[in-house]
mmCIF file of C-alpha atoms in Angstrom:
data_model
loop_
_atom_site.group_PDB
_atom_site.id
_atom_site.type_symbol
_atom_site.label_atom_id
_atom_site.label_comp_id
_atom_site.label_asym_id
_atom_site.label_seq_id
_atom_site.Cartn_x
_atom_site.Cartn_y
_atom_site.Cartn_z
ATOM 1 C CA UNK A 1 -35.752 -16.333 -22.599
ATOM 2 C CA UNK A 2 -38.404 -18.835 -22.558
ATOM 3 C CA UNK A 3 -36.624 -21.433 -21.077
ATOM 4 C CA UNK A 4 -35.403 -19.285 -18.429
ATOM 5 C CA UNK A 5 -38.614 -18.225 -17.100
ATOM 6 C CA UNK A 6 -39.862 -21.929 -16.673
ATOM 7 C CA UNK A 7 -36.886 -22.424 -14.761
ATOM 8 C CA UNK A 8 -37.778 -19.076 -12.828
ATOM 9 C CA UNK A 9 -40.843 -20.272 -11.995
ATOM 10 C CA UNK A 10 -39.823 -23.675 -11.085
ATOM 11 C CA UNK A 11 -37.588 -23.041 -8.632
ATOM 12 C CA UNK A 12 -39.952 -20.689 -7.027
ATOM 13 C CA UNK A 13 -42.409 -23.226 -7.307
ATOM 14 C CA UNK A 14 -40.336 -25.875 -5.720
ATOM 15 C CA UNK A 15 -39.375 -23.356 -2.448
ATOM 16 C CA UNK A 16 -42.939 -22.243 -1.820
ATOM 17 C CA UNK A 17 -43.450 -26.405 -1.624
ATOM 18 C CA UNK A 18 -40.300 -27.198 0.629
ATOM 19 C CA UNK A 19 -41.424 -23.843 2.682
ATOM 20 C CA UNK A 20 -44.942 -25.556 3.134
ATOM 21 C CA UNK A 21 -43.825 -28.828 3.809
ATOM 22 C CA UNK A 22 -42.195 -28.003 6.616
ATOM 23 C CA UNK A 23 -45.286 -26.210 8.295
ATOM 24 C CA UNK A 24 -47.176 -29.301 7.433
ATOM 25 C CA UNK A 25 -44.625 -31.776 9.609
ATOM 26 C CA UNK A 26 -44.293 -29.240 11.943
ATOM 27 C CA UNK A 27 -48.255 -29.259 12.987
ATOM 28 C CA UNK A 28 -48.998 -32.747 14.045
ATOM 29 C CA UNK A 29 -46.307 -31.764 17.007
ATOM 30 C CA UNK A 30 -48.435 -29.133 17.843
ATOM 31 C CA UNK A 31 -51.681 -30.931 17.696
ATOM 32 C CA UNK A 32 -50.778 -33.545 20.261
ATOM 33 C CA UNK A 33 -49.179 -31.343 22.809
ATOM 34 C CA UNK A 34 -52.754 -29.997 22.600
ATOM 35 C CA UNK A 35 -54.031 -33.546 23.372
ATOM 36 C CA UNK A 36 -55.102 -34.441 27.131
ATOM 37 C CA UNK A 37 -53.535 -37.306 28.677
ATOM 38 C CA UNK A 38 -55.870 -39.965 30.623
ATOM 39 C CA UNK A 39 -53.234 -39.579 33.323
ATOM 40 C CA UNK A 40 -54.553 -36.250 32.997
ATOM 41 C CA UNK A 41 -57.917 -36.696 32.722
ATOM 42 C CA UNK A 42 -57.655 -38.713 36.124
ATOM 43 C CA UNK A 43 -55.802 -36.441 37.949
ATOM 44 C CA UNK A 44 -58.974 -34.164 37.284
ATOM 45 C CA UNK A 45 -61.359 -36.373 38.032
ATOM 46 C CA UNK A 46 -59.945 -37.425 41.707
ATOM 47 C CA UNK A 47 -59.316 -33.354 42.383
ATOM 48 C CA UNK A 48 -63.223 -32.609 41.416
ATOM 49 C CA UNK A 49 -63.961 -36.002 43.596
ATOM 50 C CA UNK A 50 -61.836 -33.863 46.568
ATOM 51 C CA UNK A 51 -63.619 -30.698 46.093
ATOM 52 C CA UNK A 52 -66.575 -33.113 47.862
ATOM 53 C CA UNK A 53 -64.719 -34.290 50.681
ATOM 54 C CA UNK A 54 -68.027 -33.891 53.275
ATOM 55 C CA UNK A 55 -71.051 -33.659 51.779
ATOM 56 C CA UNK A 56 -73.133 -35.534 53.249
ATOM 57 C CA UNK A 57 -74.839 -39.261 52.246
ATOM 58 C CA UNK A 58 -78.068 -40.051 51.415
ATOM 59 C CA UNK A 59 -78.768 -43.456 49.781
ATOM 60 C CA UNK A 60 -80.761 -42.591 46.665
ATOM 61 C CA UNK A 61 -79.718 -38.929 46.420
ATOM 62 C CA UNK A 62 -80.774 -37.536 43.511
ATOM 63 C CA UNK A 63 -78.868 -37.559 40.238
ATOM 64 C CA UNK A 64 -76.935 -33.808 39.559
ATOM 65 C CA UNK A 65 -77.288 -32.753 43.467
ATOM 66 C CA UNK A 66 -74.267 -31.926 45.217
ATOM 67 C CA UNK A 67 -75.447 -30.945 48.513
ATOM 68 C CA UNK A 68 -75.757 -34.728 48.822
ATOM 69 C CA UNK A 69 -74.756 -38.123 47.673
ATOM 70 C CA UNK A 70 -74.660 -41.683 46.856
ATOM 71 C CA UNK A 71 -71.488 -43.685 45.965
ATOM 72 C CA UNK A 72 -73.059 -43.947 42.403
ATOM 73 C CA UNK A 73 -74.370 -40.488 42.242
ATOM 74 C CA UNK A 74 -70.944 -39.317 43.427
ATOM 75 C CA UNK A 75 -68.748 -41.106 40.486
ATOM 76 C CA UNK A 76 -71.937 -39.878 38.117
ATOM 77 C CA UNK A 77 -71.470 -36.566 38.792
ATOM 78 C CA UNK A 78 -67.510 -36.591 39.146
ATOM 79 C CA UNK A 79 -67.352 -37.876 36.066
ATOM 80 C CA UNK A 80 -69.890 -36.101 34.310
ATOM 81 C CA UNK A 81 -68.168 -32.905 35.620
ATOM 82 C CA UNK A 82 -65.201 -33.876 32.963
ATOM 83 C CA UNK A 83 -66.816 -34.953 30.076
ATOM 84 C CA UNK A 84 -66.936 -38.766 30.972
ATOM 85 C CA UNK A 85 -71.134 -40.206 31.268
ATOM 86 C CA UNK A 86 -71.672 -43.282 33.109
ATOM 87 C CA UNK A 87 -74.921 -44.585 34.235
ATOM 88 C CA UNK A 88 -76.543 -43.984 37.748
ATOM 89 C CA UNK A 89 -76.626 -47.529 39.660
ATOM 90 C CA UNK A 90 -73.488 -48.822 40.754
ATOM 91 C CA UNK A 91 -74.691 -52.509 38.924
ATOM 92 C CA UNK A 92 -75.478 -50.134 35.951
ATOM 93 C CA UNK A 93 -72.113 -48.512 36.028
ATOM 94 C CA UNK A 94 -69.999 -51.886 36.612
ATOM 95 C CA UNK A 95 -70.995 -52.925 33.197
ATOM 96 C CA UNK A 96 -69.223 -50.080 31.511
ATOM 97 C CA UNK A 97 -65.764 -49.321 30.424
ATOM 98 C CA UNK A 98 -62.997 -52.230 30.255
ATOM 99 C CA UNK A 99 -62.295 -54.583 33.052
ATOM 100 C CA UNK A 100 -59.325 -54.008 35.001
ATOM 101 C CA UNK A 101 -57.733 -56.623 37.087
ATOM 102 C CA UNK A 102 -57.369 -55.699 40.567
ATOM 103 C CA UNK A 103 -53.754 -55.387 40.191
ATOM 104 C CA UNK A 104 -53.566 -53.496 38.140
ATOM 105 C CA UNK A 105 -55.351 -50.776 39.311
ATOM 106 C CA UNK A 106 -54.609 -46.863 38.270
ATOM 107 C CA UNK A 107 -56.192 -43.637 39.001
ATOM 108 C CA UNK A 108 -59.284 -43.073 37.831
ATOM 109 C CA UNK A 109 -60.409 -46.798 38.249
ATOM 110 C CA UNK A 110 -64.027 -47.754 39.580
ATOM 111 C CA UNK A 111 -63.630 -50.229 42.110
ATOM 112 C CA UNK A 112 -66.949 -52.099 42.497
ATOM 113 C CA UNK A 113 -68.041 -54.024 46.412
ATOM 114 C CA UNK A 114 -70.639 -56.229 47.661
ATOM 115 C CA UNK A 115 -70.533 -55.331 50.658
ATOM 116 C CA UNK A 116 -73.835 -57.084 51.473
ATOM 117 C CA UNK A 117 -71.667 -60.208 50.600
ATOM 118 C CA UNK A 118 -75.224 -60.968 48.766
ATOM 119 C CA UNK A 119 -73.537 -61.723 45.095
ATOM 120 C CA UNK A 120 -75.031 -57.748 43.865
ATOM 121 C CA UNK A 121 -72.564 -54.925 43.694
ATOM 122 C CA UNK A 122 -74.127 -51.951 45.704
ATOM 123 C CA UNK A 123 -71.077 -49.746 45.854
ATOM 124 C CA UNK A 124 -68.520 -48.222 43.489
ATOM 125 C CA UNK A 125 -65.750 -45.776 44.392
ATOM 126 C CA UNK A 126 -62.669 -44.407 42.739
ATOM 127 C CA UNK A 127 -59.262 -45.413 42.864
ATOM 128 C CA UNK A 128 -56.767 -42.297 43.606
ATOM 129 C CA UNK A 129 -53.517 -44.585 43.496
ATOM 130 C CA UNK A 130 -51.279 -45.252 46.011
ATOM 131 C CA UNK A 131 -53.641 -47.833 47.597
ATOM 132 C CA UNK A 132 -56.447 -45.356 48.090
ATOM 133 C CA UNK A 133 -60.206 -44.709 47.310
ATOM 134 C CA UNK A 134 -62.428 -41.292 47.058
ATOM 135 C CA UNK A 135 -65.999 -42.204 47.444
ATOM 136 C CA UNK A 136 -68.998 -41.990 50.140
ATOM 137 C CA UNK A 137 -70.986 -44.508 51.508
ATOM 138 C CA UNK A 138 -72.630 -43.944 55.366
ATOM 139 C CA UNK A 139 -74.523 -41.254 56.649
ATOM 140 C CA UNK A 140 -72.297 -39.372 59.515
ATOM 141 C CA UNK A 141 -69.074 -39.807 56.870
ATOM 142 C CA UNK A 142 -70.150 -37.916 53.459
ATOM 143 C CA UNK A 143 -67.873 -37.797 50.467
ATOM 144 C CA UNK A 144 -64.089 -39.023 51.987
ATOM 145 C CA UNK A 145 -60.827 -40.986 51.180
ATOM 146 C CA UNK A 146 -60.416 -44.104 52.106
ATOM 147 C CA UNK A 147 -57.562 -46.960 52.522
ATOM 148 C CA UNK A 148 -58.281 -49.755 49.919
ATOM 149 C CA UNK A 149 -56.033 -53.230 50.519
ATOM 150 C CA UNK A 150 -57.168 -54.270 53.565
ATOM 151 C CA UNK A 151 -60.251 -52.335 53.657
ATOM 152 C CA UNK A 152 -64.132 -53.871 53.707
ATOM 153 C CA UNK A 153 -63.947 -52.355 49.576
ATOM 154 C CA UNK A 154 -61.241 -54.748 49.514
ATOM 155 C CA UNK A 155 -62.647 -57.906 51.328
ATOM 156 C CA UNK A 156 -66.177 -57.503 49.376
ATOM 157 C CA UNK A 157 -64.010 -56.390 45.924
ATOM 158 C CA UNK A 158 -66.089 -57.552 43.095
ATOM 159 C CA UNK A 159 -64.525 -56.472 39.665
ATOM 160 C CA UNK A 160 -63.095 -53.031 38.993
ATOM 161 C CA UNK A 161 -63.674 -50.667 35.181
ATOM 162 C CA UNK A 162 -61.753 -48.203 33.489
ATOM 163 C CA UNK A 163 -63.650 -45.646 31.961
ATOM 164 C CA UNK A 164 -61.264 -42.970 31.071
#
């Protein structure tokens, strides 16, 4: 009788393990469908970038304002929007993240210009793919999208970062 309880409780022991096994293996699936993509995490960025398409330039505009911007204080606030802090210059902001050659650009990229041609970087924007930029830069243009390979980003192209 003795023996046959062990055995009893053995075997019950041994399905409530298999039973909870299998909800163990079963959860890591579930954890990274949960998990965000940086493909994803791009595609976010660029669409609050686009939600801006407009508003107006002001060199120097203030960090967190949205009624107007700089290129810096544009990919600050983009950015910041989804989780993702980067400094306020555009010099500041070129020294964070990996670097990325230029071809190998992907969305989400900040592409960093000298457009003074004076050796300092005084512009970043971000790359959308597909051989465009999101960023803003002159007073009369605001917040807008932008051809890159040919472009003056591309001529005064310094280094780009990935951040995401």
């Amino acid at each position: 009788m003795k023996n046959r309880l062990i055995k009893t409780l053995a075997g019950i022991t041994l399905s409530f393990s298999i039973v909870f096994s299998g909800v163990a293996l079963a959860s890591p699936q579930s954890a990274s469908a949960a998990t965000v993509s940086k493909s994803d995490v791009a595609e976010k960025v660029i669409a609050t970038g686009k939600q801006y398409l407009g508003v107006r330039y002001k060199f120097g505009a203030p960090a967190g304002r949205t009624d107007m911007f700089d290129c810096s204080s544009f990919t600050q606030y983009v950015f910041k929007k989804n989780g993702i802090k980067l400094p306020r210059s555009s010099r500041q902001q070129a020294k964070v993240g990996t670097y990325v050659p230029k071809s190998q650009l992907q969305p989400g990229d900040l592409v960093f210009s000298d457009t003074n041609r004076d050796g300092v970087i005084n512009h970043v924007s971000i790359y959308m793919g597909n051989d465009k930029l999101i960023h803003t830069y002159r007073v009369g243009i605001g917040v807008t999208i932008s051809k890159f390979k040919g472009s003056t980003w591309d001529k005064t192209y310094v280094t780009a970062r990935r951040v995401i």
